[in-house]
Amino acid sequence: MNKKDLFNLAKEAMKNSYAPYSNYNVGAVLLCENGNIYKGCNVENASYSTTNCAERTALFSAVTNGEKDFEAICVVGGKNGEITDYAMPCGVCRQVLAEFCDADFKVYVGVSEDDIKEYKLCDLLPYSFDKSKLGD
Ligand SMILES: [Zn+2]
């Protein structure tokens, strides 16, 4: 599955976004190393802090289905259902991804099939806190 395919699947997921407060709709698709994919969208709540981002929705769905090995995620988003800019993962999602993903895990953010940026997780979350810090 190439990054254009992932972009289009993320766009599909974005259509299910529930964002009545921010009107900022986000879709994400997570690619597992075995080729399985899991979609996610942002799900807002009147109690704002309980809102869940698209990236974590996809990741939690994957983990719920027994997945632990991931290759890439693609994220799209923008106001009022339009992709208006690169939808970079927030800090919380970067940390949650780092729990499961290697430093070279790929993060794609796109505005169109032909305009997709690629990052490594380690570049988006340098010097991260992880389970290795907790010892035995
Ligand atoms: Zn987030």
GROMACS .gro file of C-alpha atoms and ligand atoms in nm:
model
  137
    1MET     CA    1   0.000   0.000   0.000
    2ASN     CA    2   0.157   0.329  -0.106
    3LYS     CA    3   0.119   0.671   0.049
    4LYS     CA    4  -0.142   0.780  -0.208
    5ASP     CA    5  -0.360   0.485  -0.109
    6LEU     CA    6  -0.314   0.574   0.255
    7PHE     CA    7  -0.401   0.937   0.182
    8ASN     CA    8  -0.728   0.836   0.015
    9LEU     CA    9  -0.821   0.603   0.301
   10ALA     CA   10  -0.750   0.881   0.551
   11LYS     CA   11  -0.978   1.109   0.349
   12GLU     CA   12  -1.252   0.847   0.376
   13ALA     CA   13  -1.205   0.829   0.752
   14MET     CA   14  -1.221   1.208   0.774
   15LYS     CA   15  -1.581   1.195   0.646
   16ASN     CA   16  -1.683   1.026   0.973
   17SER     CA   17  -1.518   1.288   1.192
   18TYR     CA   18  -1.737   1.415   1.476
   19ALA     CA   19  -1.616   1.770   1.535
   20PRO     CA   20  -1.914   1.997   1.614
   21TYR     CA   21  -1.707   2.225   1.840
   22SER     CA   22  -1.388   2.293   1.645
   23ASN     CA   23  -1.525   2.209   1.299
   24TYR     CA   24  -1.174   2.075   1.238
   25ASN     CA   25  -1.222   1.732   1.084
   26VAL     CA   26  -0.941   1.478   1.087
   27GLY     CA   27  -0.899   1.133   0.940
   28ALA     CA   28  -0.615   0.889   0.987
   29VAL     CA   29  -0.520   0.549   0.859
   30LEU     CA   30  -0.269   0.327   1.034
   31LEU     CA   31  -0.076   0.068   0.833
   32CYS     CA   32   0.036  -0.243   1.022
   33GLU     CA   33   0.350  -0.431   0.927
   34ASN     CA   34   0.129  -0.725   0.822
   35GLY     CA   35  -0.056  -0.500   0.576
   36ASN     CA   36  -0.374  -0.458   0.778
   37ILE     CA   37  -0.512  -0.106   0.804
   38TYR     CA   38  -0.718   0.071   1.068
   39LYS     CA   39  -0.899   0.397   1.017
   40GLY     CA   40  -0.973   0.661   1.275
   41CYS     CA   41  -1.135   1.002   1.297
   42ASN     CA   42  -1.142   1.268   1.563
   43VAL     CA   43  -1.433   1.236   1.805
   44GLU     CA   44  -1.506   1.553   2.002
   45ASN     CA   45  -1.709   1.591   2.318
   46ALA     CA   46  -1.888   1.875   2.498
   47SER     CA   47  -1.642   1.805   2.779
   48TYR     CA   48  -1.350   1.905   2.557
   49SER     CA   49  -1.075   1.715   2.735
   50THR     CA   50  -1.239   1.382   2.653
   51THR     CA   51  -1.199   1.442   2.280
   52ASN     CA   52  -1.000   1.175   2.097
   53CYS     CA   53  -0.781   1.246   1.796
   54ALA     CA   54  -0.801   1.049   1.472
   55GLU     CA   55  -0.453   0.904   1.516
   56ARG     CA   56  -0.530   0.759   1.859
   57THR     CA   57  -0.871   0.636   1.743
   58ALA     CA   58  -0.695   0.436   1.469
   59LEU     CA   59  -0.421   0.312   1.700
   60PHE     CA   60  -0.658   0.206   1.978
   61SER     CA   61  -0.876   0.023   1.724
   62ALA     CA   62  -0.569  -0.160   1.593
   63VAL     CA   63  -0.453  -0.258   1.941
   64THR     CA   64  -0.806  -0.370   2.025
   65ASN     CA   65  -0.781  -0.605   1.728
   66GLY     CA   66  -0.452  -0.752   1.846
   67GLU     CA   67  -0.211  -0.544   1.638
   68LYS     CA   68   0.117  -0.425   1.789
   69ASP     CA   69   0.350  -0.377   1.490
   70PHE     CA   70   0.305  -0.068   1.279
   71GLU     CA   71   0.471   0.074   0.971
   72ALA     CA   72   0.308   0.409   0.896
   73ILE     CA   73   0.021   0.645   0.958
   74CYS     CA   74  -0.134   0.899   0.724
   75VAL     CA   75  -0.326   1.196   0.861
   76VAL     CA   76  -0.544   1.450   0.681
   77GLY     CA   77  -0.755   1.728   0.820
   78GLY     CA   78  -0.898   2.073   0.797
   79LYS     CA   79  -1.184   2.304   0.877
   80ASN     CA   80  -1.538   2.216   0.774
   81GLY     CA   81  -1.448   1.890   0.606
   82GLU     CA   82  -1.196   2.041   0.366
   83ILE     CA   83  -0.828   1.951   0.369
   84THR     CA   84  -0.677   2.292   0.418
   85ASP     CA   85  -0.326   2.225   0.545
   86TYR     CA   86  -0.096   1.953   0.673
   87ALA     CA   87  -0.263   1.801   0.981
   88MET     CA   88   0.034   1.732   1.203
   89PRO     CA   89  -0.024   1.490   1.493
   90CYS     CA   90  -0.055   1.661   1.831
   91GLY     CA   91   0.193   1.596   2.110
   92VAL     CA   92  -0.033   1.347   2.284
   93CYS     CA   93  -0.067   1.137   1.970
   94ARG     CA   94   0.309   1.149   1.907
   95GLN     CA   95   0.365   1.013   2.258
   96VAL     CA   96   0.103   0.739   2.218
   97LEU     CA   97   0.251   0.637   1.882
   98ALA     CA   98   0.596   0.620   2.044
   99GLU     CA   99   0.463   0.356   2.285
  100PHE     CA  100   0.420   0.113   1.996
  101CYS     CA  101   0.623   0.242   1.703
  102ASP     CA  102   0.994   0.245   1.623
  103ALA     CA  103   1.191   0.561   1.565
  104ASP     CA  104   1.169   0.512   1.188
  105PHE     CA  105   0.788   0.472   1.186
  106LYS     CA  106   0.661   0.689   0.902
  107VAL     CA  107   0.414   0.973   0.953
  108TYR     CA  108   0.251   1.103   0.635
  109VAL     CA  109   0.053   1.426   0.627
  110GLY     CA  110  -0.102   1.533   0.302
  111VAL     CA  111  -0.313   1.797   0.137
  112SER     CA  112  -0.357   1.604  -0.190
  113GLU     CA  113  -0.245   1.278  -0.351
  114ASP     CA  114   0.048   1.466  -0.500
  115ASP     CA  115   0.141   1.668  -0.193
  116ILE     CA  116   0.220   1.435   0.095
  117LYS     CA  117   0.497   1.510   0.343
  118GLU     CA  118   0.681   1.225   0.513
  119TYR     CA  119   0.838   1.235   0.859
  120LYS     CA  120   0.995   0.983   1.091
  121LEU     CA  121   0.840   0.956   1.436
  122CYS     CA  122   1.179   1.020   1.597
  123ASP     CA  123   1.196   1.356   1.420
  124LEU     CA  124   0.850   1.456   1.545
  125LEU     CA  125   0.916   1.344   1.904
  126PRO     CA  126   1.289   1.371   1.977
  127TYR     CA  127   1.421   1.269   2.320
  128SER     CA  128   1.090   1.099   2.397
  129PHE     CA  129   0.998   0.938   2.726
  130ASP     CA  130   0.939   0.567   2.679
  131LYS     CA  131   0.912   0.241   2.868
  132SER     CA  132   1.290   0.190   2.860
  133LYS     CA  133   1.315   0.473   3.114
  134LEU     CA  134   1.110   0.278   3.367
  135GLY     CA  135   1.358  -0.004   3.407
  136ASP     CA  136   1.251  -0.347   3.525
  137ZN      ZN  137  -0.367   1.405   1.869
   0.00000   0.00000   0.00000
